[in-house]
PDB file of C-alpha atoms in Angstrom:
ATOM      1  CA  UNK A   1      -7.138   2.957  23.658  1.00 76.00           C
ATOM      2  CA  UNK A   2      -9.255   3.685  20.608  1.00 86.00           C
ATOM      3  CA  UNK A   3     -11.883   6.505  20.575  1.00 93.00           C
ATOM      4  CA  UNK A   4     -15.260   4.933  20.484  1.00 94.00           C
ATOM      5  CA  UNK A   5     -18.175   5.769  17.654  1.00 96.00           C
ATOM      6  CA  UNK A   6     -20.103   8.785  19.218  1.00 97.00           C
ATOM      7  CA  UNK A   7     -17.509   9.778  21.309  1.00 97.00           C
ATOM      8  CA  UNK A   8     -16.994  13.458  20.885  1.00 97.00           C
ATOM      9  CA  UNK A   9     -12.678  14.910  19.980  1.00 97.00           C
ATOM     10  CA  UNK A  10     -11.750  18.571  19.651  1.00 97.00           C
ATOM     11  CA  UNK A  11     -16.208  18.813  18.397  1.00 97.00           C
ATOM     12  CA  UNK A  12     -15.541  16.218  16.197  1.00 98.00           C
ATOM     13  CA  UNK A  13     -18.020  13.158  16.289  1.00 98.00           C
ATOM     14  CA  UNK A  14     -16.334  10.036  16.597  1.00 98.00           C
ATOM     15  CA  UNK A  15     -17.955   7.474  13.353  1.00 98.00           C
ATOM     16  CA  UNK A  16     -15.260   4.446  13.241  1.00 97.00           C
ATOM     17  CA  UNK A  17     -11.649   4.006  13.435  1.00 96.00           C
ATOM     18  CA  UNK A  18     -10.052   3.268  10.196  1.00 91.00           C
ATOM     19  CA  UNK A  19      -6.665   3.519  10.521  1.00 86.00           C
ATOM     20  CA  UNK A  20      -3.950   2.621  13.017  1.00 83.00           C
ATOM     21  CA  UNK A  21      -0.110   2.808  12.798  1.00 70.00           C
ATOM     22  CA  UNK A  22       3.104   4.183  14.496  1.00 63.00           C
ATOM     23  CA  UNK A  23       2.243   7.299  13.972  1.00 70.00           C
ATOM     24  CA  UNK A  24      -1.458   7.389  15.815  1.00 80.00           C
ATOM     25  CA  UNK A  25      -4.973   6.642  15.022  1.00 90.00           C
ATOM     26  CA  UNK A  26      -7.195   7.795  11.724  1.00 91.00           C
ATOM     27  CA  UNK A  27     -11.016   7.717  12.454  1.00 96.00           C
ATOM     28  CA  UNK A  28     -13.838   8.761  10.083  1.00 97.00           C
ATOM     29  CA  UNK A  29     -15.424  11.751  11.895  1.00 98.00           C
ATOM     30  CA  UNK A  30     -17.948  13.967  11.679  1.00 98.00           C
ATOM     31  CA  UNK A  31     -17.169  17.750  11.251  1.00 97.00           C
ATOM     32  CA  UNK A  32     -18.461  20.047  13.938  1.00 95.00           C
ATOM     33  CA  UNK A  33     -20.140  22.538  11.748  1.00 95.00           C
ATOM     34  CA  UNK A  34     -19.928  21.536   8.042  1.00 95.00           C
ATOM     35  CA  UNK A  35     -22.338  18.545   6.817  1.00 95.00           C
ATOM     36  CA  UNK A  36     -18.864  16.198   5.620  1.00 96.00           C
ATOM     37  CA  UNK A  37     -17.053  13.858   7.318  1.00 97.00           C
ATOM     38  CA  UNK A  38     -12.972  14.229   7.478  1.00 97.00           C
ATOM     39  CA  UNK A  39     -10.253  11.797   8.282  1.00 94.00           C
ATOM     40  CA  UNK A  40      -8.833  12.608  11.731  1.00 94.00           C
ATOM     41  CA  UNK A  41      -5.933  11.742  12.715  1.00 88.00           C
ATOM     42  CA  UNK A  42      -4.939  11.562  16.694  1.00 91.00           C
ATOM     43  CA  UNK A  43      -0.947  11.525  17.395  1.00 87.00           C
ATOM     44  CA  UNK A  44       0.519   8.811  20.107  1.00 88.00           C
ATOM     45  CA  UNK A  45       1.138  10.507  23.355  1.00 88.00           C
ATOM     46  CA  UNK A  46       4.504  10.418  23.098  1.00 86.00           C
ATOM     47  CA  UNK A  47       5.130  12.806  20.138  1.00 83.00           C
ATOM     48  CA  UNK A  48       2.825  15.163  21.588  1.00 87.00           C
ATOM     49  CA  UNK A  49       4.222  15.398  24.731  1.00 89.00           C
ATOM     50  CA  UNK A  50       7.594  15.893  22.525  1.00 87.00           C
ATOM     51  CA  UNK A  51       8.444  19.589  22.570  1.00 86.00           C
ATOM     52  CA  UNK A  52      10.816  19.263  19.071  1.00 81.00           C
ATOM     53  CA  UNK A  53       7.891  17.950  17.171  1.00 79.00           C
ATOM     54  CA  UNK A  54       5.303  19.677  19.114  1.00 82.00           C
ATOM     55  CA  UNK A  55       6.844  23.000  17.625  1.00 79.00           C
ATOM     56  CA  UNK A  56       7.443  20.744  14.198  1.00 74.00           C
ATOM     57  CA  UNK A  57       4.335  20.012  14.118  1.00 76.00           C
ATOM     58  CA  UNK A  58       2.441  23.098  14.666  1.00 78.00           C
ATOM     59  CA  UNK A  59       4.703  24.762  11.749  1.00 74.00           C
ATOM     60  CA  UNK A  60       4.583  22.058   9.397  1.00 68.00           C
ATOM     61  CA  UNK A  61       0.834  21.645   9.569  1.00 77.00           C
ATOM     62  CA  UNK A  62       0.944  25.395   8.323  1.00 80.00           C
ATOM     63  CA  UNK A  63       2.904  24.442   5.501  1.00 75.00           C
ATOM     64  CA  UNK A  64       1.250  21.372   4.672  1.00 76.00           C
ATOM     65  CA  UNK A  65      -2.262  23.196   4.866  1.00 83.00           C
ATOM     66  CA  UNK A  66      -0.821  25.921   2.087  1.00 81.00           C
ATOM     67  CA  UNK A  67       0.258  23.103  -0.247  1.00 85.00           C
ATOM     68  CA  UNK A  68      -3.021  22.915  -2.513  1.00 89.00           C
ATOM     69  CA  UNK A  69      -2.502  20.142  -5.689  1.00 94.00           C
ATOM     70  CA  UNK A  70      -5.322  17.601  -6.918  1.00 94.00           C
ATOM     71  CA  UNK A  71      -2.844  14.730  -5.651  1.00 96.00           C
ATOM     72  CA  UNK A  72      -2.372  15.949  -1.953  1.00 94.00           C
ATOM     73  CA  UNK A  73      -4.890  15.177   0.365  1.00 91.00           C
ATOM     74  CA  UNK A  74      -5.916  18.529   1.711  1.00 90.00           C
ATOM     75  CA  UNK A  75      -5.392  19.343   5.136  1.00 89.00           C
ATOM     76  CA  UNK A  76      -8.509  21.484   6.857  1.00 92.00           C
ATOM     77  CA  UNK A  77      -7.199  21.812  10.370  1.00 91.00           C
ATOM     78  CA  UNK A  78      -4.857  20.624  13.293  1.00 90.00           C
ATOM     79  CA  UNK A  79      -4.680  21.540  17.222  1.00 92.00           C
ATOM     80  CA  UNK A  80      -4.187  19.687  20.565  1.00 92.00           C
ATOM     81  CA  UNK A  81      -7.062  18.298  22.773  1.00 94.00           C
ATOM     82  CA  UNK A  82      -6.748  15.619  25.510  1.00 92.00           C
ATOM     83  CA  UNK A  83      -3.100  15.848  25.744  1.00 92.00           C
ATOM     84  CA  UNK A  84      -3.052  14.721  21.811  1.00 93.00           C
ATOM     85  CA  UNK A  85      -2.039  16.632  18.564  1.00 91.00           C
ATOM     86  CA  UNK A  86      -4.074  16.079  15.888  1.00 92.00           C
ATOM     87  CA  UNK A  87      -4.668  17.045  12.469  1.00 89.00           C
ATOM     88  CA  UNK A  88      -8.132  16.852   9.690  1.00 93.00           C
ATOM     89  CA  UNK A  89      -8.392  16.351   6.377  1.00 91.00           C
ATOM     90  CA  UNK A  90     -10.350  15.284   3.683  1.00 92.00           C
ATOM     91  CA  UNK A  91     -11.734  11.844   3.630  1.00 94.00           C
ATOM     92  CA  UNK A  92     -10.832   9.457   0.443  1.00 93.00           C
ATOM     93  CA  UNK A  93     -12.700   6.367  -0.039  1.00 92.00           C
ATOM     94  CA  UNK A  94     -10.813   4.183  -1.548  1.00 94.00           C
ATOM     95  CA  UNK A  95      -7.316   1.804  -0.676  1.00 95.00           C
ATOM     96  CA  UNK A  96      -3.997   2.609   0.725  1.00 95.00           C
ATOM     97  CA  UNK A  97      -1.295   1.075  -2.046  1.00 96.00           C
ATOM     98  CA  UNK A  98      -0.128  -1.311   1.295  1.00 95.00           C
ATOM     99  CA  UNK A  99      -3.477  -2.804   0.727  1.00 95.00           C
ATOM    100  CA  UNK A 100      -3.741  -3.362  -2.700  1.00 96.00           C
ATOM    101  CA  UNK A 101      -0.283  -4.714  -3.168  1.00 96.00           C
ATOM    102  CA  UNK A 102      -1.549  -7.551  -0.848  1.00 96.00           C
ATOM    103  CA  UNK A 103      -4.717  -7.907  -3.593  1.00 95.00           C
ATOM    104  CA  UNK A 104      -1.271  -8.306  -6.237  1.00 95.00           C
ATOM    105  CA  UNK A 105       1.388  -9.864  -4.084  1.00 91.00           C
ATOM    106  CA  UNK A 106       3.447 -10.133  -7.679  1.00 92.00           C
ATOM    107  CA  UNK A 107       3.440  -6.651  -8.715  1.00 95.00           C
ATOM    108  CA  UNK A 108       0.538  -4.065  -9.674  1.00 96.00           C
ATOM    109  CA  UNK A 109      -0.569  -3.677 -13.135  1.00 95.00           C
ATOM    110  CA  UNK A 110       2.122  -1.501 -15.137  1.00 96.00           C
ATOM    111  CA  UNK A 111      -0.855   0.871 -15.807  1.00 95.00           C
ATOM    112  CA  UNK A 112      -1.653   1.489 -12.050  1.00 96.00           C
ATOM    113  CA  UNK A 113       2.257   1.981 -11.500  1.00 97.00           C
ATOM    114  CA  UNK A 114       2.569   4.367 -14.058  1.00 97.00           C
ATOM    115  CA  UNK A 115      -0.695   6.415 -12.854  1.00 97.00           C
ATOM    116  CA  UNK A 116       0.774   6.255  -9.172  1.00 97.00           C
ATOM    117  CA  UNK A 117       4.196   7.843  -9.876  1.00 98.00           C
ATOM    118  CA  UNK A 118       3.098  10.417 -12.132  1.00 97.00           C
ATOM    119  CA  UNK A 119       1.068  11.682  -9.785  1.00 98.00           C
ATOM    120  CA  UNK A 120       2.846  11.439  -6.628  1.00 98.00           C
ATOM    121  CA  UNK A 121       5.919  12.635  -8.278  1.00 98.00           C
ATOM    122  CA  UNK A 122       3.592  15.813  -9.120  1.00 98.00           C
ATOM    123  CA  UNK A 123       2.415  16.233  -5.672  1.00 96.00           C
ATOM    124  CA  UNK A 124       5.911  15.827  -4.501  1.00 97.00           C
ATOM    125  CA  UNK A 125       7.705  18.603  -7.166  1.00 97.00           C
ATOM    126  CA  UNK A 126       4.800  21.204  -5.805  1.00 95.00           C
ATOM    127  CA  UNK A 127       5.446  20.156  -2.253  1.00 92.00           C
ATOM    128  CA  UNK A 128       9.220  20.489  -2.733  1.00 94.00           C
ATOM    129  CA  UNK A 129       8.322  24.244  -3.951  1.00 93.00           C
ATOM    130  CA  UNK A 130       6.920  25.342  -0.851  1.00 89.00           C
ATOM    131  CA  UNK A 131      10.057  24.179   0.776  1.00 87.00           C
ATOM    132  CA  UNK A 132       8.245  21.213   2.507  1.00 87.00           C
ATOM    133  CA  UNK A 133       9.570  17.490   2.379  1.00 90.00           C
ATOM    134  CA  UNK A 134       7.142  14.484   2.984  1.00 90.00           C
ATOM    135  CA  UNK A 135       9.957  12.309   4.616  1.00 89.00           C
ATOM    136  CA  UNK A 136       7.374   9.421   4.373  1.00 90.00           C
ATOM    137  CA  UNK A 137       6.529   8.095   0.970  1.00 95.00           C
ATOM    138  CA  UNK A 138       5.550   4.753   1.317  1.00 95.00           C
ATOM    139  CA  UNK A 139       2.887   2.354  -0.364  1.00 96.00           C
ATOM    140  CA  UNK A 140       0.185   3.136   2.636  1.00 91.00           C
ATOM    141  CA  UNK A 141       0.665   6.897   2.167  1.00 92.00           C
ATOM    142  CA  UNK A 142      -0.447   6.565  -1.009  1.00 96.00           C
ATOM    143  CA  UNK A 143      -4.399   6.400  -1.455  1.00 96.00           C
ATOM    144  CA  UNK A 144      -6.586   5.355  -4.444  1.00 97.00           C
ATOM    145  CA  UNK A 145     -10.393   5.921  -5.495  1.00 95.00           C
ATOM    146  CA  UNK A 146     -10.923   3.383  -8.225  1.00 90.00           C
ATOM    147  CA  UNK A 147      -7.928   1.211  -7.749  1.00 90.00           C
ATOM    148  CA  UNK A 148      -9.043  -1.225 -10.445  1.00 85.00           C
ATOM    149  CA  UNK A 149     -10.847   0.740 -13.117  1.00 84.00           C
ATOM    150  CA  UNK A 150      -8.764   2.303 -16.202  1.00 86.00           C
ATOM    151  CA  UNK A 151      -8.005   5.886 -14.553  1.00 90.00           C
ATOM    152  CA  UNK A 152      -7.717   5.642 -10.680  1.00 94.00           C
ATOM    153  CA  UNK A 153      -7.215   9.011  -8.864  1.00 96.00           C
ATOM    154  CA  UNK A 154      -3.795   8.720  -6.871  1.00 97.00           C
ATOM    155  CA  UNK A 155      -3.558  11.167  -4.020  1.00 96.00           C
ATOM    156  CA  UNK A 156      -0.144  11.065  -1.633  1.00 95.00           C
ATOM    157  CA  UNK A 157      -1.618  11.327   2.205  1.00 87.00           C
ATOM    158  CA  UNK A 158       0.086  12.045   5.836  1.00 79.00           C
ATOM    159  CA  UNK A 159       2.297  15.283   5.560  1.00 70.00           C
ATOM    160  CA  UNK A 160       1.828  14.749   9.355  1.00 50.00           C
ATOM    161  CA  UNK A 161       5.442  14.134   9.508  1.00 51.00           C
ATOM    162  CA  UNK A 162       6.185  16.668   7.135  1.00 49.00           C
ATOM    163  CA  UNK A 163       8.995  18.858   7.702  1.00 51.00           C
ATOM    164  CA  UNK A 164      10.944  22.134   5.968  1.00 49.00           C
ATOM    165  CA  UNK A 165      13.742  21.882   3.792  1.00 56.00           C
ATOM    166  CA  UNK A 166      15.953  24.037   6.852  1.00 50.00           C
ATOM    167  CA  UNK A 167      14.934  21.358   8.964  1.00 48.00           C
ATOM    168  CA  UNK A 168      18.107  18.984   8.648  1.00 43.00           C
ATOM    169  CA  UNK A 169      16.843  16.752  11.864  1.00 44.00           C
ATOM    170  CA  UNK A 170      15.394  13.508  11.566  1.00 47.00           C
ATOM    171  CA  UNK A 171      14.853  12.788  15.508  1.00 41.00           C
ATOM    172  CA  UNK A 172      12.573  13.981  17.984  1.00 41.00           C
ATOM    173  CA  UNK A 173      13.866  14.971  21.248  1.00 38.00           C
ATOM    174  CA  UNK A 174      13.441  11.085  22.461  1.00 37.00           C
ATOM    175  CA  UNK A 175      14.906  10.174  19.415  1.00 37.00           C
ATOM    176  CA  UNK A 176      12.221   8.722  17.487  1.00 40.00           C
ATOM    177  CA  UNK A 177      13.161   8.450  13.554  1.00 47.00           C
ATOM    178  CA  UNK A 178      10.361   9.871  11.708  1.00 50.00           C
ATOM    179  CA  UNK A 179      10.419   7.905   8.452  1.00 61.00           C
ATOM    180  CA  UNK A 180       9.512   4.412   7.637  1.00 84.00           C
ATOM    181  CA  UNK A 181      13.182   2.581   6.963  1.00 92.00           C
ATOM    182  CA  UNK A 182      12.118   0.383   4.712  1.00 94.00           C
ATOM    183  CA  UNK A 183      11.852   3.741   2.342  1.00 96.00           C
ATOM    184  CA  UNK A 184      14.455   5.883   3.881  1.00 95.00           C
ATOM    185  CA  UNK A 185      17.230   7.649   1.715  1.00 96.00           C
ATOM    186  CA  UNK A 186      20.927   6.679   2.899  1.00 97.00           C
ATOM    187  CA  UNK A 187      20.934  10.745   3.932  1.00 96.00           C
ATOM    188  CA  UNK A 188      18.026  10.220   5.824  1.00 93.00           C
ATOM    189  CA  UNK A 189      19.084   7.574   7.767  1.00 94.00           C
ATOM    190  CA  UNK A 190      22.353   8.750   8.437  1.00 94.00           C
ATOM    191  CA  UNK A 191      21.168  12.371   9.939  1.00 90.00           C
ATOM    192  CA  UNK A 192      22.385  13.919   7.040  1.00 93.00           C
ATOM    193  CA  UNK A 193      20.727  17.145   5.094  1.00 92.00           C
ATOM    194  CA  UNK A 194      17.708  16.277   3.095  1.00 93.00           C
ATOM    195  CA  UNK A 195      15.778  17.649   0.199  1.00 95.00           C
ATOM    196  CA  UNK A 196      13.226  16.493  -2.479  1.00 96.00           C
ATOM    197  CA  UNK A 197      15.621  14.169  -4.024  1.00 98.00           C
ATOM    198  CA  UNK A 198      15.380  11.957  -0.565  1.00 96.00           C
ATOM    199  CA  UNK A 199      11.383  11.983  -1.317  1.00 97.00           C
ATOM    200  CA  UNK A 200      12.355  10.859  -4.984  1.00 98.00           C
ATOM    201  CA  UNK A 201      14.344   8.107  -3.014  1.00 98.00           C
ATOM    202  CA  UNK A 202      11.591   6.952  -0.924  1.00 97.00           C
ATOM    203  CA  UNK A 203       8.850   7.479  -3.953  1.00 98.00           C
ATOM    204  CA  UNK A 204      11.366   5.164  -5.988  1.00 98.00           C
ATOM    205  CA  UNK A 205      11.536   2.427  -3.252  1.00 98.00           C
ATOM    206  CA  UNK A 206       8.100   2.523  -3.220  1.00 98.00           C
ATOM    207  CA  UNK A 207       7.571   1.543  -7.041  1.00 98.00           C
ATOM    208  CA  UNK A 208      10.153  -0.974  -6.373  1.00 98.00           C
ATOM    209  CA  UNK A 209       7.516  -2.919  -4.388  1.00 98.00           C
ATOM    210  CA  UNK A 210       4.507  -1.923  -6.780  1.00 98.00           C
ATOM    211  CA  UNK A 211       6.186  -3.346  -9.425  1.00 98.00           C
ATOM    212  CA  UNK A 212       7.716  -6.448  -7.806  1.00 97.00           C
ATOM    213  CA  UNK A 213       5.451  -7.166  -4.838  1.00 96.00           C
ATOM    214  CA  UNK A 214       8.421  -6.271  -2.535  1.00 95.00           C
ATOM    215  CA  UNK A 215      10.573  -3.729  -1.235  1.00 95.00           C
ATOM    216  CA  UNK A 216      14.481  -3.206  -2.737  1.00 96.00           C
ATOM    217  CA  UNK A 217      16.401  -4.068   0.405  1.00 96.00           C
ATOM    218  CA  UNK A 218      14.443  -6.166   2.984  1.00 92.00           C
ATOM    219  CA  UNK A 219      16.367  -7.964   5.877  1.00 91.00           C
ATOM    220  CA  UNK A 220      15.545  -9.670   9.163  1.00 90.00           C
ATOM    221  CA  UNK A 221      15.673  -6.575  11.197  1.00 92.00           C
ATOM    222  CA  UNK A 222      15.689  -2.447  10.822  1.00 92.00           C
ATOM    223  CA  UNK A 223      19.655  -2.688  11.066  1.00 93.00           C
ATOM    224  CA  UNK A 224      20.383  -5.133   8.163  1.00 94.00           C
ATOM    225  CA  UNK A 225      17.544  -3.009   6.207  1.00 95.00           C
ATOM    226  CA  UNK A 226      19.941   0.109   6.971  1.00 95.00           C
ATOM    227  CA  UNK A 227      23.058  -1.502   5.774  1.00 96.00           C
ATOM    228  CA  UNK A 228      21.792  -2.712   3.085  1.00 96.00           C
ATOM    229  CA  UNK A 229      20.422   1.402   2.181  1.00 96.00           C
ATOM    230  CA  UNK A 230      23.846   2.594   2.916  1.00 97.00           C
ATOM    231  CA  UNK A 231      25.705   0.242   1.044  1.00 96.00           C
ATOM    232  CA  UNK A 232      23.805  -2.327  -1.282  1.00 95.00           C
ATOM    233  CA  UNK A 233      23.336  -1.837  -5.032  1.00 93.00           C
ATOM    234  CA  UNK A 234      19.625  -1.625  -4.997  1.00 90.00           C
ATOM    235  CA  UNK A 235      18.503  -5.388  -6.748  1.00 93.00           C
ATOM    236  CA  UNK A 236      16.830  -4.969 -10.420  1.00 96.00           C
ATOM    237  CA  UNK A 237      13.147  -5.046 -10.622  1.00 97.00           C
ATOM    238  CA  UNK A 238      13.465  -7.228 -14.013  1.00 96.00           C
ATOM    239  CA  UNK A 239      14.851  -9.744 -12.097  1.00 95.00           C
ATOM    240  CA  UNK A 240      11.191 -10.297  -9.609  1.00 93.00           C
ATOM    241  CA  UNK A 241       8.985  -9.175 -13.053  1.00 94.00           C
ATOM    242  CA  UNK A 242      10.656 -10.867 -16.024  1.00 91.00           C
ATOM    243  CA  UNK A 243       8.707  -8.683 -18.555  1.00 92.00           C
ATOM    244  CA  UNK A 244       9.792  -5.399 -17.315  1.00 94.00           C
ATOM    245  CA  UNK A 245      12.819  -4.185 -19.582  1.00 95.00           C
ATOM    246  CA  UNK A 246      16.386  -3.515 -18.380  1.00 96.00           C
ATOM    247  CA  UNK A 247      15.162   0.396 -19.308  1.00 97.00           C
ATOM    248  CA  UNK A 248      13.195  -0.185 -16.061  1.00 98.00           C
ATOM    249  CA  UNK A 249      16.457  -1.185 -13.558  1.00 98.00           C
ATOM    250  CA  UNK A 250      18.314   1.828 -15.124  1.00 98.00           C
ATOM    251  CA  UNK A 251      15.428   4.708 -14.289  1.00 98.00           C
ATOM    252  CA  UNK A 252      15.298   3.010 -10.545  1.00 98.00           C
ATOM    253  CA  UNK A 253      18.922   2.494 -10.294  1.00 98.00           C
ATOM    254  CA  UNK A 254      19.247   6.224 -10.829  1.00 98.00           C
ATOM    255  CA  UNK A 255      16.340   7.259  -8.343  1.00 98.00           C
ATOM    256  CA  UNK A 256      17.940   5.026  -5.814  1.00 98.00           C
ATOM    257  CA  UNK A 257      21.660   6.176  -5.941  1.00 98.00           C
ATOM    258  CA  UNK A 258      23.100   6.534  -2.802  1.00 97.00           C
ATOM    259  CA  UNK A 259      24.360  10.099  -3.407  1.00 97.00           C
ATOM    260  CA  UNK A 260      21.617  12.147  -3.869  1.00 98.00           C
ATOM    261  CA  UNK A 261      24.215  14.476  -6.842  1.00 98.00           C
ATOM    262  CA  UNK A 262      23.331  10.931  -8.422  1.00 98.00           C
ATOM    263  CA  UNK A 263      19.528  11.007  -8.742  1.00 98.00           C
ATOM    264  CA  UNK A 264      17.102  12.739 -10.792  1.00 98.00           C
ATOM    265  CA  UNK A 265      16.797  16.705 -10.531  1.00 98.00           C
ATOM    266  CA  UNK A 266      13.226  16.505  -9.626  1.00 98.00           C
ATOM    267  CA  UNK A 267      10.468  13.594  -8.664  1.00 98.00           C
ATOM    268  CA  UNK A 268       8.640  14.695 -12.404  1.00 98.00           C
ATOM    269  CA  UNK A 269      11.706  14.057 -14.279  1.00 98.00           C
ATOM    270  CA  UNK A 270      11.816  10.561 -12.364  1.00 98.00           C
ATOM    271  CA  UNK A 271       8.248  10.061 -13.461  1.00 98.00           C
ATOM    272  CA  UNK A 272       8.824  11.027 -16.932  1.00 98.00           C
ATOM    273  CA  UNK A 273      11.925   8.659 -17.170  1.00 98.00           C
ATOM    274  CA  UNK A 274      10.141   5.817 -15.610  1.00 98.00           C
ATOM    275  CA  UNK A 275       6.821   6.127 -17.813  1.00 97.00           C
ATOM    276  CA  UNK A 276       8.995   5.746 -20.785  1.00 97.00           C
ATOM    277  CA  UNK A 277      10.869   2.725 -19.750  1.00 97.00           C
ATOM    278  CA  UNK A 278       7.898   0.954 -18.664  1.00 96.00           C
ATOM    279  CA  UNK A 279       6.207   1.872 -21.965  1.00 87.00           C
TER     280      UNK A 279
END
């Protein structure tokens, strides 16, 4: 059941919920001491009550809290109260990329797409150095102030799920995937070892869908959306978006090889690639 406005969490004030999902509740709160409000975020139950990403967790919010970059949403702090984990951080106001691709159900302005990977892919590279994977990119993790105008500020959110690059599993103990599948690297999926290159994966399936208004591989259910990751050439964007050049296809075929040997050495060199093609 959602917190209610005024209701008091781990001394923070309770102003609206403004986020729900798989992965728990986002309210706007009110800080205990400081004169700001923060985005908390309050886990489900059952991952907190789930001793493999209980201990996950408390690492990785460590981690995440180190990783200081103008494109990461910074994380302030993180505990348990109420039988629920939960973690703080700073408060954008603006719109989740799930939410504006429904404003452009054909694709995002090329401009938008080209400020949103070059940022992420940023965010991603200096994540990647501290040895922490995102294991999430998707459109909604993906936040924008000034969506519209000529130079909106991209920031990549929820390293919630976060996890170290010696961390090989993707299950909790009640085997829960943590990952969106729609986004998933094969390697991911499959249990396999992962590393930044499976974020460059997931940050590539992700501009898919900015540029064509849907994902690569979609399918009636998460099983045929698996198959089609683990064996499927990944469609070309030039065929949804007529005016984007075979250049395009080539960057994203690349970024979305099934091998990760296969795909660009780092999320910045995707970037880089991609900017070019689309210019």
């Amino acid at each position: 059941m959602p917190r209610s406005p005024g209701e008091q969490f781990a001394g923070y004030t309770i102003i609206k919920l403004i986020g729900r999902g798989g992965m728990g509740e986002i309210y706007l709160a009110r800080h205990p001491h400081l004169p700001r409000n923060e985005a908390l975020k309050v886990l489900p139950g059952e991952l907190s009550r789930d001793p493999m990403y209980r201990q996950r967790f408390v690492r990785e919010a460590e981690l995440a809290s180190s990783v200081v970059h103008p494109a990461i949403v910074t994380i302030f702090n993180s505990g348990e109260y109420d039988g629920h984990l939960w973690i703080a951080m700073e408060f954008i106001d603006g719109i989740d990329g799930l939410k504006l691709l429904r404003r452009h159900q054909r694709g995002l302005p090329v401009s938008t797409v080209i400020a949103v990977v070059s940022s992420v892919a940023a965010a991603l590279d200096r994540a990647h150095a501290t040895g922490l994977l995102h294991r999430d990119v998707k459109p909604a993790n993906i936040l924008l102030q000034d969506a519209e105008g000529p130079e909106p500020r991209v920031l990549l959110a929820d390293f919630g799920i976060a996890k170290s690059q010696q961390d090989v599993s993707n299950l909790t103990s009640t085997n829960m995937f943590l990952g969106t599948v729609a986004y998933a690297a094969p390697e991911q999926l499959l249990g396999d070892p992962v590393d930044g290159r499976s974020d460059q994966y997931s940050l590539a399936a992700t501009v898919f869908e900015f540029l064509t208004g849907r994902p690569p591989f979609q399918g009636a259910n998460s099983a045929s959306i698996i198959a089609h990751h683990l064996n499927s050439s990944a469609p070309h964007a030039s065929s949804a978006r007529p005016e984007i050049s075979p250049a395009v296809d080539d960057v994203l075929d690349r970024a979305l090889a099934k091998s990760p040997s296969d795909r660009f050495e780092s999320c910045r060199a995707f970037a880089s690639a991609l900017e070019k093609a689309l210019a």
